Short mmCIF file of C-alpha atoms in Angstrom, two decimals:
data_model
loop_
_atom_site.label_atom_id
_atom_site.label_comp_id
_atom_site.label_asym_id
_atom_site.label_seq_id
_atom_site.Cartn_x
_atom_site.Cartn_y
_atom_site.Cartn_z
CA UNK C 28 -11.34 13.21 5.67
CA UNK C 29 -9.55 10.00 7.27
CA UNK C 30 -6.61 11.34 8.61
CA UNK C 31 -3.78 8.52 10.10
CA UNK C 32 -0.64 9.84 11.84
CA UNK C 33 2.50 7.30 12.70
CA UNK C 34 4.56 8.19 15.02
CA UNK C 35 7.76 5.79 16.62
CA UNK C 36 10.44 5.81 13.49
CA UNK C 37 14.37 6.95 13.80
CA UNK C 38 17.29 5.61 13.90
CA UNK C 39 18.49 2.37 15.63
CA UNK C 40 21.89 0.03 15.56
CA UNK C 41 21.17 -3.39 13.50
CA UNK C 42 19.93 -5.55 15.89
CA UNK C 43 17.48 -3.12 18.22
CA UNK C 44 13.85 -2.25 18.31
CA UNK C 45 11.43 0.18 17.93
CA UNK C 46 8.11 0.12 18.19
CA UNK C 47 5.62 2.15 15.65
CA UNK C 48 2.52 3.82 16.87
CA UNK C 49 -0.02 4.57 14.25
CA UNK C 50 -3.64 6.79 14.82
CA UNK C 51 -7.01 7.39 13.61
CA UNK C 52 -9.04 10.02 15.22
CA UNK C 53 -12.86 9.68 13.95
CA UNK C 54 -11.80 6.97 11.32
CA UNK C 55 -14.39 4.39 13.22
CA UNK C 56 -10.87 2.02 13.64
CA UNK C 57 -12.60 -1.04 15.06
CA UNK C 58 -14.43 -1.70 11.85
CA UNK C 59 -11.84 -2.02 9.21
CA UNK C 60 -8.68 -4.35 8.65
CA UNK C 61 -5.15 -2.74 9.44
CA UNK C 62 -2.04 -2.51 7.03
CA UNK C 63 1.28 -1.90 7.83
CA UNK C 64 3.84 -1.27 4.21
CA UNK C 65 7.47 -0.08 4.19
CA UNK C 66 8.54 1.08 0.86
CA UNK C 67 12.27 1.11 0.69
CA UNK C 68 13.89 2.44 -2.12
CA UNK C 69 15.85 -1.13 -3.18
CA UNK C 70 12.04 -3.55 -3.36
CA UNK C 71 9.44 -1.02 -3.27
CA UNK C 72 6.09 -0.89 -1.53
CA UNK C 73 5.39 -4.20 0.62
CA UNK C 74 3.02 -4.77 2.98
CA UNK C 75 4.65 -6.32 5.90
CA UNK C 76 1.57 -7.16 8.86
CA UNK C 77 -2.01 -7.12 8.93
CA UNK C 78 -4.79 -7.30 11.51
CA UNK C 79 -8.10 -7.93 11.28
CA UNK C 80 -10.87 -5.65 13.58
CA UNK C 81 -11.09 -8.13 16.13
CA UNK C 82 -7.39 -9.93 16.12
CA UNK C 83 -8.35 -13.09 15.15
CA UNK C 84 -5.94 -13.17 11.32
CA UNK C 85 -2.82 -11.80 11.34
CA UNK C 86 -0.62 -11.64 8.47
CA UNK C 87 3.22 -11.57 8.19
CA UNK C 88 5.54 -11.26 5.54
CA UNK C 89 8.37 -13.42 5.34
CA UNK C 90 11.32 -10.97 5.91
CA UNK C 91 9.45 -10.26 9.05
CA UNK C 92 7.61 -13.50 10.61
CA UNK C 93 9.02 -13.44 14.24
CA UNK C 94 10.93 -10.10 14.46
CA UNK C 95 7.64 -8.29 14.30
CA UNK C 96 3.97 -8.07 15.69
CA UNK C 97 1.04 -6.17 14.71
CA UNK C 98 -1.18 -5.33 17.79
CA UNK C 99 -3.94 -2.82 17.71
CA UNK C 100 -6.02 -1.02 20.82
CA UNK C 101 -9.71 0.09 19.24
CA UNK C 102 -10.98 0.95 21.99
CA UNK C 103 -8.29 3.70 21.56
CA UNK C 104 -8.31 3.28 17.82
CA UNK C 105 -4.23 2.80 18.12
CA UNK C 106 -2.29 0.58 15.81
CA UNK C 107 0.87 -0.95 16.67
CA UNK C 108 4.00 -2.72 15.19
CA UNK C 109 6.73 -4.00 17.39
CA UNK C 110 9.90 -4.41 15.20
CA UNK C 111 12.70 -6.51 16.93
CA UNK C 112 16.12 -7.73 15.76
CA UNK C 113 15.80 -5.05 12.99
CA UNK C 114 18.66 -5.33 10.20
CA UNK C 115 19.53 -2.81 7.69
CA UNK C 116 16.91 -4.14 4.73
CA UNK C 117 14.05 -3.09 7.33
CA UNK C 118 15.31 0.46 5.94
CA UNK C 119 12.13 2.37 5.11
CA UNK C 120 9.08 4.24 5.33
CA UNK C 121 6.48 2.92 7.32
CA UNK C 122 3.03 3.40 6.40
CA UNK C 123 0.10 2.33 8.83
CA UNK C 124 -2.96 1.82 6.49
CA UNK C 125 -6.84 1.54 6.93
CA UNK C 126 -8.84 -1.43 4.43
CA UNK C 127 -11.17 0.51 2.44
CA UNK C 128 -14.39 -1.49 2.90
CA UNK C 129 -15.82 -2.74 5.82
CA UNK C 130 -14.20 -5.92 7.89
CA UNK C 131 -11.40 -7.26 4.97
CA UNK C 132 -10.31 -6.74 1.52
CA UNK C 133 -6.65 -6.16 0.27
CA UNK C 134 -7.64 -2.71 -0.50
CA UNK C 135 -5.20 -0.14 1.33
CA UNK C 136 -7.38 2.79 1.41
CA UNK C 137 -6.15 5.24 3.25
CA UNK C 138 -2.74 6.34 3.90
CA UNK C 139 -1.14 7.77 7.06
CA UNK C 140 2.41 10.50 5.83
CA UNK C 141 4.68 7.39 6.88
CA UNK C 142 7.40 6.84 9.64
CA UNK C 143 10.79 6.58 8.93
CA UNK C 144 12.94 3.53 10.28
CA UNK C 145 16.61 3.36 9.52
CA UNK C 146 18.64 0.70 10.89
CA UNK C 147 22.55 1.70 10.56
CA UNK C 148 25.58 1.63 12.51
CA UNK M 2 6.32 -13.86 -4.42
CA UNK M 3 7.54 -11.74 -6.86
CA UNK M 4 6.59 -8.51 -7.91
CA UNK M 5 4.21 -7.26 -10.32
CA UNK M 6 6.33 -6.29 -13.78
CA UNK M 7 5.34 -2.42 -14.79
CA UNK M 8 7.60 -0.26 -17.03
CA UNK M 9 9.79 2.13 -15.22
CA UNK M 10 8.88 5.01 -16.86
CA UNK M 11 5.68 6.87 -18.95
CA UNK M 12 5.53 10.23 -20.38
CA UNK M 13 2.71 12.27 -22.36
CA UNK M 14 1.33 15.92 -23.36
CA UNK M 15 -0.75 17.52 -21.66
CA UNK M 16 -4.30 16.44 -22.94
CA UNK M 17 -3.08 13.15 -24.05
CA UNK M 18 -3.35 9.88 -22.52
CA UNK M 19 -1.20 7.60 -21.37
CA UNK M 20 -1.87 3.49 -20.24
CA UNK M 21 0.72 2.03 -18.16
CA UNK M 22 0.42 -2.05 -17.70
CA UNK M 23 1.09 -4.16 -15.13
CA UNK M 24 1.63 -7.93 -15.54
CA UNK M 25 1.49 -10.43 -13.12
CA UNK M 26 0.80 -14.72 -13.74
CA UNK M 27 -2.07 -16.52 -13.26
CA UNK M 28 -1.28 -16.78 -9.55
CA UNK M 29 -2.38 -13.05 -8.83
CA UNK M 30 -3.71 -10.64 -11.28
CA UNK M 31 -4.97 -13.75 -14.06
CA UNK M 32 -6.92 -15.34 -11.03
CA UNK M 33 -8.63 -12.59 -8.91
CA UNK M 34 -10.53 -9.61 -9.86
CA UNK M 35 -9.10 -7.51 -6.75
CA UNK M 36 -6.44 -5.08 -9.07
CA UNK M 37 -5.38 -1.72 -7.45
CA UNK M 38 -3.82 1.03 -8.44
CA UNK M 39 -1.60 3.64 -5.79
CA UNK M 40 -0.82 7.37 -7.34
CA UNK M 41 2.50 8.67 -4.72
CA UNK M 42 4.10 12.07 -5.17
CA UNK M 43 7.01 12.49 -4.00
CA UNK M 44 7.29 12.99 -0.65
CA UNK M 45 3.28 11.26 -0.22
CA UNK M 46 1.67 8.58 0.64
CA UNK M 47 0.44 6.77 -1.40
CA UNK M 48 -3.31 7.37 -2.88
CA UNK M 49 -5.78 4.70 -3.65
CA UNK M 50 -6.99 5.75 -7.61
CA UNK M 51 -8.59 2.69 -8.31
CA UNK M 52 -9.89 -0.91 -6.96
CA UNK M 53 -11.15 -4.16 -7.86
CA UNK M 54 -10.11 -3.65 -11.48
CA UNK M 55 -12.13 -0.88 -12.59
CA UNK M 56 -13.69 0.97 -9.91
CA UNK M 57 -12.59 4.87 -8.79
CA UNK M 58 -13.26 6.03 -5.17
CA UNK M 59 -15.44 8.95 -4.09
CA UNK M 60 -13.03 11.88 -5.70
CA UNK M 61 -11.14 10.31 -8.06
CA UNK M 62 -11.92 12.23 -11.79
CA UNK M 63 -12.98 9.48 -14.25
CA UNK M 64 -10.14 10.31 -16.07
CA UNK M 65 -8.82 7.59 -14.65
CA UNK M 66 -9.74 4.06 -15.58
CA UNK M 67 -8.54 0.64 -15.00
CA UNK M 68 -8.37 -2.60 -16.86
CA UNK M 69 -8.20 -6.50 -17.56
CA UNK M 70 -6.75 -8.77 -19.84
CA UNK M 71 -5.58 -12.18 -18.85
CA UNK M 72 -2.79 -11.82 -16.57
CA UNK M 73 -2.10 -7.76 -17.50
CA UNK M 74 -3.73 -5.18 -16.16
CA UNK M 75 -3.83 -1.33 -17.16
CA UNK M 76 -3.97 2.07 -16.24
CA UNK M 77 -4.69 4.96 -18.67
CA UNK M 78 -4.83 8.60 -17.50
CA UNK M 79 -7.26 10.23 -19.93
CA UNK M 80 -6.77 14.27 -20.11
CA UNK M 81 -2.89 14.23 -18.79
CA UNK M 82 -2.79 17.30 -16.59
CA UNK M 83 0.40 18.32 -14.51
CA UNK M 84 -0.70 16.76 -10.86
CA UNK M 85 -1.24 13.56 -12.88
CA UNK M 86 3.20 13.59 -12.90
CA UNK M 87 3.78 10.90 -10.17
CA UNK M 88 4.32 7.11 -9.45
CA UNK M 89 2.01 4.70 -9.91
CA UNK M 90 1.91 1.19 -8.31
CA UNK M 91 -0.10 -1.76 -9.41
CA UNK M 92 -1.48 -4.11 -6.89
CA UNK M 93 -3.30 -7.44 -6.69
CA UNK M 94 -4.88 -10.14 -4.27
CA UNK M 95 -2.58 -12.82 -4.93
CA UNK M 96 -3.69 -15.79 -2.71
CA UNK M 97 -3.37 -16.84 0.53
CA UNK M 98 -3.87 -13.71 2.12
CA UNK M 99 -1.55 -11.67 0.75
CA UNK M 100 -0.81 -9.15 -1.94
CA UNK M 101 1.54 -8.26 -4.49
CA UNK M 102 3.02 -4.51 -5.13
CA UNK M 103 4.19 -3.88 -8.61
CA UNK M 104 7.50 -2.04 -9.57
CA UNK M 105 6.13 1.12 -10.41
CA UNK M 106 5.88 3.70 -12.95
CA UNK M 107 7.09 7.06 -12.80
CA UNK M 108 4.38 9.74 -15.09
CA UNK M 109 6.02 12.27 -16.20
CA UNK M 110 3.68 15.01 -17.99
CA UNK M 111 5.92 16.92 -20.97
#
């Protein structure tokens, strides 16, 4: 059973920062591309960032480019999303997801339970 | 890029079949065989049920099937069961190392 657990969400004022974490014990974490996908009532599901196994490929969606940074520690099986200059429109449930296939297939095979980020004054 | 278009709702009685469409363009669905479908129950994370247009992950019953024609993909749920009541989202590779999700369809079992 693949299990991913996110943490780090919360309420922050616009302009503030948060760092999300995702751990995946026993996941063979280091062999898969990892994703951050968010879901907001207004915009549905959106992949905001992903990172390849060795970090040589990173992607950021246009709305978060320059404000969010994805990173990973394969030795510890942890994925991070550092979020800065948060805006009201970043309010969403943030899920981490592991690729279904080894390497990079863009299939969101396994999901965590999500962590809620609210940017509001 | 724009979200893929799905009908907001679909319904069927237990035992019946329901088909959900997902319409894109030649830049996403029409250009690749990388369509996946996700099931989401209220308050839960999405769950992968179909990938590569027609493939089912281990543990997903064969009541779920996928297909594609041109710029439109479809998910069919046969033999509807109460637990199939959920939101369903399609997703397609859209080039430039990115994917696009559909707008979502709420399936109601009558």
